[in-house]
CSV table of C-alpha atoms in Angstrom, one decimal:
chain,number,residue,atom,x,y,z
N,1,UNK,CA,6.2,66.2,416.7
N,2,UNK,CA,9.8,66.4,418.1
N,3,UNK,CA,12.0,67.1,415.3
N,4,UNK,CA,16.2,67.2,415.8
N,5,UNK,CA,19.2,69.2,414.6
N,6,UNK,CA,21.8,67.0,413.0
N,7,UNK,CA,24.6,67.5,410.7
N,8,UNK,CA,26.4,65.1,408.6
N,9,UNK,CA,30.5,65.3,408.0
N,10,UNK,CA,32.6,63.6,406.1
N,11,UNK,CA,34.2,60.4,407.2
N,12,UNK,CA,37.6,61.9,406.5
N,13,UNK,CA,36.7,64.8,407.8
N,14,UNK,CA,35.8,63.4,411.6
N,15,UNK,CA,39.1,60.9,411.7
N,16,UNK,CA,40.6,64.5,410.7
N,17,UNK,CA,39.6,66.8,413.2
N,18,UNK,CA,39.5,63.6,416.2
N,19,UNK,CA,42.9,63.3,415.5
N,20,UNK,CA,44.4,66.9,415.8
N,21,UNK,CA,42.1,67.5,418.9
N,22,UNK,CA,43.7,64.2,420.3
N,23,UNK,CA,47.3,65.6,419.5
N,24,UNK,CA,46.4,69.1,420.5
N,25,UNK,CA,45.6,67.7,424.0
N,26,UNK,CA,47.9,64.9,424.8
N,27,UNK,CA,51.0,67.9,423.6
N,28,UNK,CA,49.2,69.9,426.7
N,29,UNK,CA,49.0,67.5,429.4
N,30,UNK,CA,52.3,66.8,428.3
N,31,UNK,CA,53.8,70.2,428.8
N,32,UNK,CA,55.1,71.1,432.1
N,33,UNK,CA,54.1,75.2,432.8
N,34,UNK,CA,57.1,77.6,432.7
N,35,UNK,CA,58.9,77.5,436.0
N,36,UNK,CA,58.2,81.1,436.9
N,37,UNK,CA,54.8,80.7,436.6
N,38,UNK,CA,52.6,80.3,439.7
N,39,UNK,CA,49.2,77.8,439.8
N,40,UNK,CA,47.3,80.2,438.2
N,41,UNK,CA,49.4,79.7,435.7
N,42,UNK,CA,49.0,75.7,435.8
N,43,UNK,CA,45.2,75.9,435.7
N,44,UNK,CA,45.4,77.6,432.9
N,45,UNK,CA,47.2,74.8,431.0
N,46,UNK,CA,44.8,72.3,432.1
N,47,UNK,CA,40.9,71.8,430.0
N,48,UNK,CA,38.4,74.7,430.8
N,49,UNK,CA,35.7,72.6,430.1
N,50,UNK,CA,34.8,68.5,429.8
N,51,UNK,CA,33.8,67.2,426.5
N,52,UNK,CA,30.0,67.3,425.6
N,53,UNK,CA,28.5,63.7,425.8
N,54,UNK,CA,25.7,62.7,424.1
N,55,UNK,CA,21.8,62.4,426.1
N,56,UNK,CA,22.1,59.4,428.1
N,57,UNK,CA,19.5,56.6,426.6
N,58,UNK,CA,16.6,56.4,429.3
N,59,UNK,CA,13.8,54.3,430.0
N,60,UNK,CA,10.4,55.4,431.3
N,61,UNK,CA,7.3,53.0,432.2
N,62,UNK,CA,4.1,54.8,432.5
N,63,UNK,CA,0.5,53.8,432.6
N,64,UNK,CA,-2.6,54.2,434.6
N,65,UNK,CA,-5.2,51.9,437.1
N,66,UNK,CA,-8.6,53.0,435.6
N,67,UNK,CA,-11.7,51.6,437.0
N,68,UNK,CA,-15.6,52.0,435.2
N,69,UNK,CA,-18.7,51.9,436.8
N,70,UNK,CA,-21.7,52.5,434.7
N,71,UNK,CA,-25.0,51.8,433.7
N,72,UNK,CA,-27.1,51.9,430.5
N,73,UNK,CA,-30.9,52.2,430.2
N,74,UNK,CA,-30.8,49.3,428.1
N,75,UNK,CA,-28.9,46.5,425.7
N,76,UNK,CA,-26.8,48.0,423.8
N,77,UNK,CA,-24.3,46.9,420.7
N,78,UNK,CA,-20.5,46.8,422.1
N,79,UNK,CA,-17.3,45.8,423.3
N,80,UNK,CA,-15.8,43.7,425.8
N,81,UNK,CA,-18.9,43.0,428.4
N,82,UNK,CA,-19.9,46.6,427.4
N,83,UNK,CA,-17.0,48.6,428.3
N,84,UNK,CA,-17.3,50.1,424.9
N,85,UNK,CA,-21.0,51.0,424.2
N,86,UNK,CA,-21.6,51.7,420.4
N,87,UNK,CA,-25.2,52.5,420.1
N,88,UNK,CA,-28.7,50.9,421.6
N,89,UNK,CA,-29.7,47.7,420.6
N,90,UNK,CA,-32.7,47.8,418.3
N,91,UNK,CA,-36.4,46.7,420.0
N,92,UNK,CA,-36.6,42.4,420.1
N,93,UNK,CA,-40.4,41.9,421.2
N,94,UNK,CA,-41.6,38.9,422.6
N,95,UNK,CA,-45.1,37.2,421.5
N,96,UNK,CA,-46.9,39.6,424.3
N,97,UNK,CA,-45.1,42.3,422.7
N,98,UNK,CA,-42.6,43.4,425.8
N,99,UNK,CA,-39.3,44.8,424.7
N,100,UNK,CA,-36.9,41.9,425.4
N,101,UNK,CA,-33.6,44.1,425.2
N,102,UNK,CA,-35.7,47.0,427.3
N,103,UNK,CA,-33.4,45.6,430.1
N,104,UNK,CA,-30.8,48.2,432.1
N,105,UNK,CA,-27.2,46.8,432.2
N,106,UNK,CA,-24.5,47.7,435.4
N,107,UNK,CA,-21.0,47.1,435.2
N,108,UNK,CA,-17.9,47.8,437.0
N,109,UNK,CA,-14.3,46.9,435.0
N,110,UNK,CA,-10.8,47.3,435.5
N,111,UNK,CA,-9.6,45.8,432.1
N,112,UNK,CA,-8.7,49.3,430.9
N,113,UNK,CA,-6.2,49.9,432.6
N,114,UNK,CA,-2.5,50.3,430.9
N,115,UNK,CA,1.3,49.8,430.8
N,116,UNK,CA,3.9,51.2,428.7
N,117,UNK,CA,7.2,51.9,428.6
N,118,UNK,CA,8.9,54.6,426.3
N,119,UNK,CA,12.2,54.8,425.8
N,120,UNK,CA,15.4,56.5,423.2
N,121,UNK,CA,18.6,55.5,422.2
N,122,UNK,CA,22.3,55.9,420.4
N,123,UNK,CA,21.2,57.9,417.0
N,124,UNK,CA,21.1,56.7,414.2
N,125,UNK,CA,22.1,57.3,410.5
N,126,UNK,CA,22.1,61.4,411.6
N,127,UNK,CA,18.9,60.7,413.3
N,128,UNK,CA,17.3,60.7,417.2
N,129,UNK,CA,16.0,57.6,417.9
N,130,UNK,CA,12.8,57.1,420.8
N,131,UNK,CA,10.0,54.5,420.4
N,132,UNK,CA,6.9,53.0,422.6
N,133,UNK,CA,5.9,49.9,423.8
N,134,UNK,CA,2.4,49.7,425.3
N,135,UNK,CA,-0.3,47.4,426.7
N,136,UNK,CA,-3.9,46.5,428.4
N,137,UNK,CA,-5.8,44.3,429.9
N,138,UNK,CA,-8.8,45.1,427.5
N,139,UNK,CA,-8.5,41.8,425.2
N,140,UNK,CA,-7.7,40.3,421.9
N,141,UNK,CA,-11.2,39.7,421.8
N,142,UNK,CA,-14.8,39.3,423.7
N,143,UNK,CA,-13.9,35.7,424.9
N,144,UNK,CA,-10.4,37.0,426.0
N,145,UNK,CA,-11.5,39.9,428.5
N,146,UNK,CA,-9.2,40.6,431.0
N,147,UNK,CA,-6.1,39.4,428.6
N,148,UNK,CA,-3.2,41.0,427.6
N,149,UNK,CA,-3.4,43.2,424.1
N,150,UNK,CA,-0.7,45.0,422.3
N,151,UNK,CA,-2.0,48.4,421.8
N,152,UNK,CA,2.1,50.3,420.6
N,153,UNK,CA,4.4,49.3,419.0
N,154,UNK,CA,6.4,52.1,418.0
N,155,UNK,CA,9.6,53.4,416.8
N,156,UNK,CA,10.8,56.5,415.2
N,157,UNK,CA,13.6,58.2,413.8
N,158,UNK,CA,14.0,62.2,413.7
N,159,UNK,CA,15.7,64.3,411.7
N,160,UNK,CA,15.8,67.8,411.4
N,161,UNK,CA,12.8,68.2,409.2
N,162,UNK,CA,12.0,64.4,408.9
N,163,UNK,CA,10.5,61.5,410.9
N,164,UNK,CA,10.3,57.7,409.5
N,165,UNK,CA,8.0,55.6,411.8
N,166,UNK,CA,7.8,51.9,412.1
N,167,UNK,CA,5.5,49.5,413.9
N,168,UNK,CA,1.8,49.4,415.3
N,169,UNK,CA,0.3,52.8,416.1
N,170,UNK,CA,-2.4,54.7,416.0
N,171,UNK,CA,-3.7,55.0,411.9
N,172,UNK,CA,-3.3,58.5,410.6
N,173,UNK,CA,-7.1,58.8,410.9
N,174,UNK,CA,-7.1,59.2,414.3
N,175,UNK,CA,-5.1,62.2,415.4
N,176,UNK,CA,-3.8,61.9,418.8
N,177,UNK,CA,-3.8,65.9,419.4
N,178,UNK,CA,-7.3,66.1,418.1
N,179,UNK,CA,-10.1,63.3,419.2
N,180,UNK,CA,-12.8,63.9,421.4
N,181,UNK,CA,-11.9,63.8,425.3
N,182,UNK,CA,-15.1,62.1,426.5
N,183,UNK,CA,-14.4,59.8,429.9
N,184,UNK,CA,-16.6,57.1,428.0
N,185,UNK,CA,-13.0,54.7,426.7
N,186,UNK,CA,-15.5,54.4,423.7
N,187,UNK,CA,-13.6,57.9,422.7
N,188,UNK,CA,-16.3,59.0,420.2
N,189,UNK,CA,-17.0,56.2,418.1
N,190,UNK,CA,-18.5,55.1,416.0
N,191,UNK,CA,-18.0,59.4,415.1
N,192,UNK,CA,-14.8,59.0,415.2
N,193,UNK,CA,-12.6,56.9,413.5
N,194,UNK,CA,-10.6,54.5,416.3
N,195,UNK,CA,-7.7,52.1,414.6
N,196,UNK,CA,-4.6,50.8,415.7
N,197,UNK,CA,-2.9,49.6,412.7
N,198,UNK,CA,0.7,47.8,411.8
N,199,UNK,CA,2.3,50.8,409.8
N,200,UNK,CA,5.0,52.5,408.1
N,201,UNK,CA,5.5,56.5,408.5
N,202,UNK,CA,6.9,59.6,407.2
N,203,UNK,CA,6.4,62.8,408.5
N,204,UNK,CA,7.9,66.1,406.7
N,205,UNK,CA,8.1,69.3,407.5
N,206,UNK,CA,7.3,71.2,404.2
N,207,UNK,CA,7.3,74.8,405.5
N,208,UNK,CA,6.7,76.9,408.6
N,209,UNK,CA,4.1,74.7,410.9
N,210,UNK,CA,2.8,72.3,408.0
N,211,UNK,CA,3.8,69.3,407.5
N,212,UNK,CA,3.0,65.7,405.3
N,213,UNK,CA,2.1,62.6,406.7
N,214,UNK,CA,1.9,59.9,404.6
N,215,UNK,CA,1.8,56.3,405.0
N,216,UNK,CA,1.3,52.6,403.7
N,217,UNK,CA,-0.8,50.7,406.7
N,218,UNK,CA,-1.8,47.1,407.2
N,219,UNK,CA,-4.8,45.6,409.2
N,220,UNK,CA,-3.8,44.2,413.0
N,221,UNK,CA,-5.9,45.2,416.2
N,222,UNK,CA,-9.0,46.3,413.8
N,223,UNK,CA,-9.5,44.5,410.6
N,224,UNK,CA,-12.0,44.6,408.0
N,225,UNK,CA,-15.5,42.5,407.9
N,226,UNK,CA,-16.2,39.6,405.3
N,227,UNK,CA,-17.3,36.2,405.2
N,228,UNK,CA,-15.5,34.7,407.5
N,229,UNK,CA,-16.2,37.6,410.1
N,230,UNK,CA,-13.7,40.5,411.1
N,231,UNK,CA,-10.4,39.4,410.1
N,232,UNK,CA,-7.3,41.0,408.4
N,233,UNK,CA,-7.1,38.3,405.8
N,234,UNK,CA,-9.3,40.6,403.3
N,235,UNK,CA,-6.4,43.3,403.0
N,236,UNK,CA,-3.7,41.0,403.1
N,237,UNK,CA,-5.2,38.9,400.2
N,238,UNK,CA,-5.1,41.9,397.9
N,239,UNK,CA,-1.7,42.4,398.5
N,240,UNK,CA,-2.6,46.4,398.2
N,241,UNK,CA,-1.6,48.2,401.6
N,242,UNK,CA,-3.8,51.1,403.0
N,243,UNK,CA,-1.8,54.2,401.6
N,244,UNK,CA,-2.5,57.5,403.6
N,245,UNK,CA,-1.8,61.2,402.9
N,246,UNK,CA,-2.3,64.0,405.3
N,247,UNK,CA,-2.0,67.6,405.3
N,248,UNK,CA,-1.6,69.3,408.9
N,249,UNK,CA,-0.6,72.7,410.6
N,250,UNK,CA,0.2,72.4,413.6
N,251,UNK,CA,0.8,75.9,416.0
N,252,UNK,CA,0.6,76.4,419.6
N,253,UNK,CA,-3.1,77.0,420.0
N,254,UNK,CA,-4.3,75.6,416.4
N,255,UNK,CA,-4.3,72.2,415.0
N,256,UNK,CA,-5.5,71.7,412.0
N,257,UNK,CA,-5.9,69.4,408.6
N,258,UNK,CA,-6.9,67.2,406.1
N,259,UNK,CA,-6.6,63.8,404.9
N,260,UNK,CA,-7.4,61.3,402.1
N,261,UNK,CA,-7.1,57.6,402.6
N,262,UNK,CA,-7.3,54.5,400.4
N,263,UNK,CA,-7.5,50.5,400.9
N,264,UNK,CA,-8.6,47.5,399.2
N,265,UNK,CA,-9.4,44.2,400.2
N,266,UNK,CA,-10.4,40.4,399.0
N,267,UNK,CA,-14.0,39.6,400.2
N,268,UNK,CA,-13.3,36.0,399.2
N,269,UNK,CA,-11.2,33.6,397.6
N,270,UNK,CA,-13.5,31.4,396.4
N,271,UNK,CA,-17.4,31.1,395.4
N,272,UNK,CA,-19.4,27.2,394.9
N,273,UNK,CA,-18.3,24.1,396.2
N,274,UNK,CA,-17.7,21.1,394.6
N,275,UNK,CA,-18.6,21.1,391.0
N,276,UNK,CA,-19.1,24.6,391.2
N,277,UNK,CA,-15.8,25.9,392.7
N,278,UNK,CA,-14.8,29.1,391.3
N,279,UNK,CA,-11.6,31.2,391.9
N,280,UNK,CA,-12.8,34.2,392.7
N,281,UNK,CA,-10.5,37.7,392.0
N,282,UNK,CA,-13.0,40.5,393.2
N,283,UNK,CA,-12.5,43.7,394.9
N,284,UNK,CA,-13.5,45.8,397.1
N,285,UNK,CA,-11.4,49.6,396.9
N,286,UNK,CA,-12.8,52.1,399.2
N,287,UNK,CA,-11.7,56.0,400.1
N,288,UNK,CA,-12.1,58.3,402.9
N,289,UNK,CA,-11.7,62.2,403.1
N,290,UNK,CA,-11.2,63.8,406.3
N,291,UNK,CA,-10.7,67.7,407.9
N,292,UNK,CA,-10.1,68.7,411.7
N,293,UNK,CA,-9.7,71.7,413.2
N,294,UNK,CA,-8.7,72.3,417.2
N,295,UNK,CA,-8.8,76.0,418.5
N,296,UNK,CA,-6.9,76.2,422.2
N,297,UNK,CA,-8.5,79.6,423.8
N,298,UNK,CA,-7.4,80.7,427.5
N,299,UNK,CA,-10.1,78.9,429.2
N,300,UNK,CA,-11.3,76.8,426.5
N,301,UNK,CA,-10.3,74.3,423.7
N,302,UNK,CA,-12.9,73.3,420.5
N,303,UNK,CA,-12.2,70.2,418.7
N,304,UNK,CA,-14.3,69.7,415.0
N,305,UNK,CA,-13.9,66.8,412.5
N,306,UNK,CA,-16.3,65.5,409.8
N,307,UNK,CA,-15.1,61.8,407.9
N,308,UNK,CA,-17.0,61.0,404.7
N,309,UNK,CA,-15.9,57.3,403.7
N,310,UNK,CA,-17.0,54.0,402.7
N,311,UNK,CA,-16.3,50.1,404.3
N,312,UNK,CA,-15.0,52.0,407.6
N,313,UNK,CA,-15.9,48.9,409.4
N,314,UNK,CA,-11.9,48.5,410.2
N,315,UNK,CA,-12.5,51.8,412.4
N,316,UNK,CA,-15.1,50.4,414.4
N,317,UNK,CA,-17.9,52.5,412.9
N,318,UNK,CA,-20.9,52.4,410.7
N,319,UNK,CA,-21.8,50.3,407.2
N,320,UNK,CA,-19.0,47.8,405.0
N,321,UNK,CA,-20.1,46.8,401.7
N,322,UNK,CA,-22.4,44.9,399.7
N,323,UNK,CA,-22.1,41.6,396.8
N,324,UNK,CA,-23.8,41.6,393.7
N,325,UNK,CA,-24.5,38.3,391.1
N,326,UNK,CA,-24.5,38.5,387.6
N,327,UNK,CA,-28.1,37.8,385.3
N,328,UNK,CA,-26.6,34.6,384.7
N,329,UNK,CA,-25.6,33.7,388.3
N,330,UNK,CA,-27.6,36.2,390.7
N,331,UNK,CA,-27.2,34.1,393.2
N,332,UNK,CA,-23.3,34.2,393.2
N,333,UNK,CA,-21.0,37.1,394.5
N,334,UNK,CA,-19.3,38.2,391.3
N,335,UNK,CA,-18.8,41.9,392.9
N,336,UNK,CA,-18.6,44.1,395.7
N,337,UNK,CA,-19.5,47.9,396.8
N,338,UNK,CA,-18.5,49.6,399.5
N,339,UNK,CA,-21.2,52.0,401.4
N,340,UNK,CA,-20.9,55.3,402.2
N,341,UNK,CA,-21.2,57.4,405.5
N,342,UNK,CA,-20.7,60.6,407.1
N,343,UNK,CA,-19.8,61.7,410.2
N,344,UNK,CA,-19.4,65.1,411.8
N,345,UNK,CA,-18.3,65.5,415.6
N,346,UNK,CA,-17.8,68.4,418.2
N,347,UNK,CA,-16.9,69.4,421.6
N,348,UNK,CA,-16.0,71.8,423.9
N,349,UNK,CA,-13.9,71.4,426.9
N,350,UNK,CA,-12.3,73.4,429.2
N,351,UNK,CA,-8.5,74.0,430.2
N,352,UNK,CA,-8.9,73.8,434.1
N,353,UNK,CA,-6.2,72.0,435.9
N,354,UNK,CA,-8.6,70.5,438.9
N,355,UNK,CA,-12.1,70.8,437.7
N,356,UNK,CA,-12.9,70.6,434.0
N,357,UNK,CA,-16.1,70.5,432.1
N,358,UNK,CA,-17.1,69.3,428.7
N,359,UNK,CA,-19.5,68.4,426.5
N,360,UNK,CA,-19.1,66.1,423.1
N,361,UNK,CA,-22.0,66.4,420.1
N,362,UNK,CA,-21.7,63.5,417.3
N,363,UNK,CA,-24.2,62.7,414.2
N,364,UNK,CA,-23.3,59.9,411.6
N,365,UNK,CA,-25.3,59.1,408.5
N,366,UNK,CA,-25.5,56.0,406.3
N,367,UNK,CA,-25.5,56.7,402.9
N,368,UNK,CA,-25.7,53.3,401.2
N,369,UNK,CA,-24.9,52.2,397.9
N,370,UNK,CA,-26.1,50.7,394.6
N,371,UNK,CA,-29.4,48.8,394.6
N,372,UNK,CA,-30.2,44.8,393.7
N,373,UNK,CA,-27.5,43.9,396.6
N,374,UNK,CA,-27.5,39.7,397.5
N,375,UNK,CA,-25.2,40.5,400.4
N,376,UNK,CA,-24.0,42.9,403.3
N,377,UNK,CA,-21.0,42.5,405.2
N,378,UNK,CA,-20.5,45.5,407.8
N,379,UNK,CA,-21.9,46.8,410.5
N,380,UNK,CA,-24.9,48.3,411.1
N,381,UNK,CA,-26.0,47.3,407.5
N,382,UNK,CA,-28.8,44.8,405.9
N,383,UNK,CA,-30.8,44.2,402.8
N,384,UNK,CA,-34.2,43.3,404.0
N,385,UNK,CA,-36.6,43.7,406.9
N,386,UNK,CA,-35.3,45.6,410.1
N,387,UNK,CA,-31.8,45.3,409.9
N,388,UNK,CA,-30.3,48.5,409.4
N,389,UNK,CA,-29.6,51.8,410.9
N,390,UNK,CA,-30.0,54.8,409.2
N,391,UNK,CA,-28.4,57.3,411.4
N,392,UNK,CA,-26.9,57.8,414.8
N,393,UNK,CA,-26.8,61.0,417.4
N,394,UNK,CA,-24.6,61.2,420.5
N,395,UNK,CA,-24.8,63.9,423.2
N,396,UNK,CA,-22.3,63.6,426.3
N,397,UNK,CA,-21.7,66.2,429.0
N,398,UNK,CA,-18.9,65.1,431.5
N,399,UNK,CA,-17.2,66.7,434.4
N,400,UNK,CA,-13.5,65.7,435.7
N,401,UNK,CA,-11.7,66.6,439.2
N,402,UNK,CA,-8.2,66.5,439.2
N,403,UNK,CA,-5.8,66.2,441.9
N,404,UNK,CA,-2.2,65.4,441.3
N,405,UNK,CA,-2.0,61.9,439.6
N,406,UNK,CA,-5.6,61.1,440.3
N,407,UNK,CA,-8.5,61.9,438.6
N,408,UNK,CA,-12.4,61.2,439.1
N,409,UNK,CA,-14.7,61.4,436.7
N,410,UNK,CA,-18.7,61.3,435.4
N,411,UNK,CA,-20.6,61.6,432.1
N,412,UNK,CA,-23.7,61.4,431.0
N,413,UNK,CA,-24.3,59.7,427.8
N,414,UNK,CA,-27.1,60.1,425.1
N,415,UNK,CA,-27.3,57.9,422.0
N,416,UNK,CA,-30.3,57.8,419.4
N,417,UNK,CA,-30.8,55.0,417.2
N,418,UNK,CA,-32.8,55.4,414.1
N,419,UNK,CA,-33.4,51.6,412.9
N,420,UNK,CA,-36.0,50.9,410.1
N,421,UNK,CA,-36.7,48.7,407.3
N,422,UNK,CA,-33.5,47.7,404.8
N,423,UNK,CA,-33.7,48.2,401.0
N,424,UNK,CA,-31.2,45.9,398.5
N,425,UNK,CA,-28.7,49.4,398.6
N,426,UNK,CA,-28.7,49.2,402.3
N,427,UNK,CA,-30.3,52.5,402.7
N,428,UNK,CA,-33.2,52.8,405.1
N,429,UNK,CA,-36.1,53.8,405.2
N,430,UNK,CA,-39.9,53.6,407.9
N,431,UNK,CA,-37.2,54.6,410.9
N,432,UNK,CA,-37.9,54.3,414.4
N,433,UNK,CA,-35.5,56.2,417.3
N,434,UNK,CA,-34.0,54.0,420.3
N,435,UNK,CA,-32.7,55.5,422.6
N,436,UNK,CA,-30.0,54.6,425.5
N,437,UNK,CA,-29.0,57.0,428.7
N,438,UNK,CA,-25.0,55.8,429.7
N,439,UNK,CA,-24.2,56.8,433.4
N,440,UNK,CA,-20.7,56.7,434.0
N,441,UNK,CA,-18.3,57.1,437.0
N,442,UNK,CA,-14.8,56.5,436.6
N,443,UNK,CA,-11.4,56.9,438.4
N,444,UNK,CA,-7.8,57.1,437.1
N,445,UNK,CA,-4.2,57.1,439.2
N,446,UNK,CA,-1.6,58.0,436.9
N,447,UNK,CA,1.5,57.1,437.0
């Protein structure tokens, strides 16, 4: 956080003291030096010094060509033509019995590779003024690989102990100086929460390395799930923004803190057709409590966070919420719960500058909700028959070399599934582990 030193005169004040500087000088260029006196003399008379002018505004464009080349053991649940692997698909056995998704996968892709620009300007109101603009070729979507995304959007005004933040960023769940530095552009979920988020900020400095973020957040680049699929029509129909509160300290070889974080969304508008149309005003409110902590040794660095939350589909990770009917209509969504999870995360990394090793540890649980469920909207989540997961374990050594600007790159990846039979709370139960093995290679020219 870059905070600056301002201060604040009085209108009068400034047209004041510009004007008796003004004087001051014009009477001294003005003012031939005594004719006795030699050019020594002169120079004295003339300015020691220019006037101090204010930073220049600049413009920097940044980015990197980053190029994957990996193979999984077999199908897995992801992103863009699997450039993002989430976890193994679950077994799909054909009448002989032969694991249909038992199939290894290779791919090679370019699309995450980026261009941004950052830039500052005049100040204003008192305060510094800087901001970001950012893209990739990832995609809006999986049909749109390859296309153009908006990933930042960002500008920010500092003052001496505040910032206020507008646009699309990163969502204060996801803490830029703390998230796991695996080479896999998955970047620890579904452990980790990952959202990019239409936002406004504050930041304050409330005493000697802490500071409070808060913030009121919208749904953009990852949106909620419901019955018409992901979208961000479900927060925007409750007319409640996402409203975030953090904690953090934040010294030179610690980082840490703690978070709480509310949203509520509209499932639906509607329930029936025709006769049977019904205006539906149902809710779905769901909360999420977060702590980090990142210790920066000599040689090392140890990053540790653990997210307890419900409907954290918006951060691309594990369960959503179920509908319930009524005695009289059980067949009709009348309500909604969100279910839970919990996620813990680890890793350990060192602080090389050509050759750096690390190794990233992840375990998420789905805790379900209430029972007698008609519905699930989610991820990872069902009410009947094998359609859930009940937990998830990553384990993902990596090794980087470093030379100037470039950087090459592999990791090993290991993520166990436990799929098993759904109940009507979307808890699961008779689990069986699937397992998928992630090579990757990468390389990355900065710029």
């Amino acid at each position: 956080m870059y905070f600056s030193s301002s201060v604040n005169w009085p209108t009068g004040s400034i047209c004041s003291v510009l004007c008796l500087s003004l004087l001051t000088s014009t009477l001294k260029a003005q003012t031939p030096p005594p004719s006795n006196a030699g050019p020594a003399a002169a120079t004295a008379v003339a300015p020691a010094t220019k006037p101090v002018e204010a930073p220049a505004p600049f413009v920097k464009i940044y980015g990197f060509v980053r190029n994957d080349f990996s193979w999984d053991s077999r199908q897995t649940v992801n992103l863009r033509e699997a450039s993002v692997d989430l976890w193994p698909k679950d077994q799909q056995l054909d009448a002989a019995g032969k694991d249909i998704n038992a199939v290894a996968n290779l791919n090679m892709l370019g699309i995450n590779s980026r261009l941004g620009v950052s830039f500052n300007g005049p100040d204003a109101w008192g305060a510094k003024t800087s901001g970001i603009l950012e893209m990739e070729w990832f995609g809006p979507s999986d049909a749109a690989v390859g296309g153009v995304r908006l990933r930042h959007a960002w500008a920010k005004l500092d003052w001496a102990k505040t910032q206020l933040a507008f646009g699309q960023y990163w969502h204060p769940l996801f803490v830029p100086e703390c998230f796991p530095g695996v080479l896999n552009f998955n970047t620890g979920i579904p452990f980790q929460p990952f959202n990019r988020s239409p936002q406004i900020r504050m930041t304050n400095m409330i005493g000697k390395d802490m500071y409070l973020i808060t913030a009121v957040i919208a749904q953009r680049d990852f949106t909620s799930s419901g019955i018409n699929g992901s979208s961000s029509e479900y927060v925007r129909n409750s007319s409640i923004p996402n409203i975030h509160a953090q904690l953090q300290l934040k010294k030179s070889n610690v980082l840490a803190g703690v978070a709480v974080d509310y949203k509520v969304i509209r499932p639906r508008l509607s329930t029936g057709a025709g006769a049977t149309l019904a205006a539906s005003d149902a809710l779905v409110g769901s909360s999420a409590i977060m702590g980090y902590l990142k210790l920066v040794g000599r040689k090392t660095t140890m990053k540790l966070e653990a997210v307890s939350g419900s409907n954290m589909t918006d951060h691309v990770m594990l369960g959503g919420y179920l509908a319930y009917g009524t005695p009289a209509a059980p067949t009709v969504e009348s309500s909604y719960k969100p279910t839970e999870i919990t996620s813990v995360w680890g890793e350990i990394h060192g602080n090389g500058k050509t050759v750096v090793p690390g190794l990233f540890v992840g375990y998420c649980k789905n805790g379900g909700t209430s029972a007698n469920a008609i519905a699930a909207y989610g991820r990872g989540i069902g009410l009947t028959g094998r359609t859930g997961l009940d937990n998830l374990i990553r384990v993902a050594p990596r090794l980087e070399f470093i030379a100037g600007k470039f950087k090459i790159g592999a990791e090993y990846e290991y993520t166990a599934a436990a799929f098993g039979t759904s109940t009507t709370d979307s808890k699961v139960i008779n689990t069986e582990t699937i397992v998928n093995s992630r090579l990757l290679f990468l390389t990355v020219f900065s710029f």
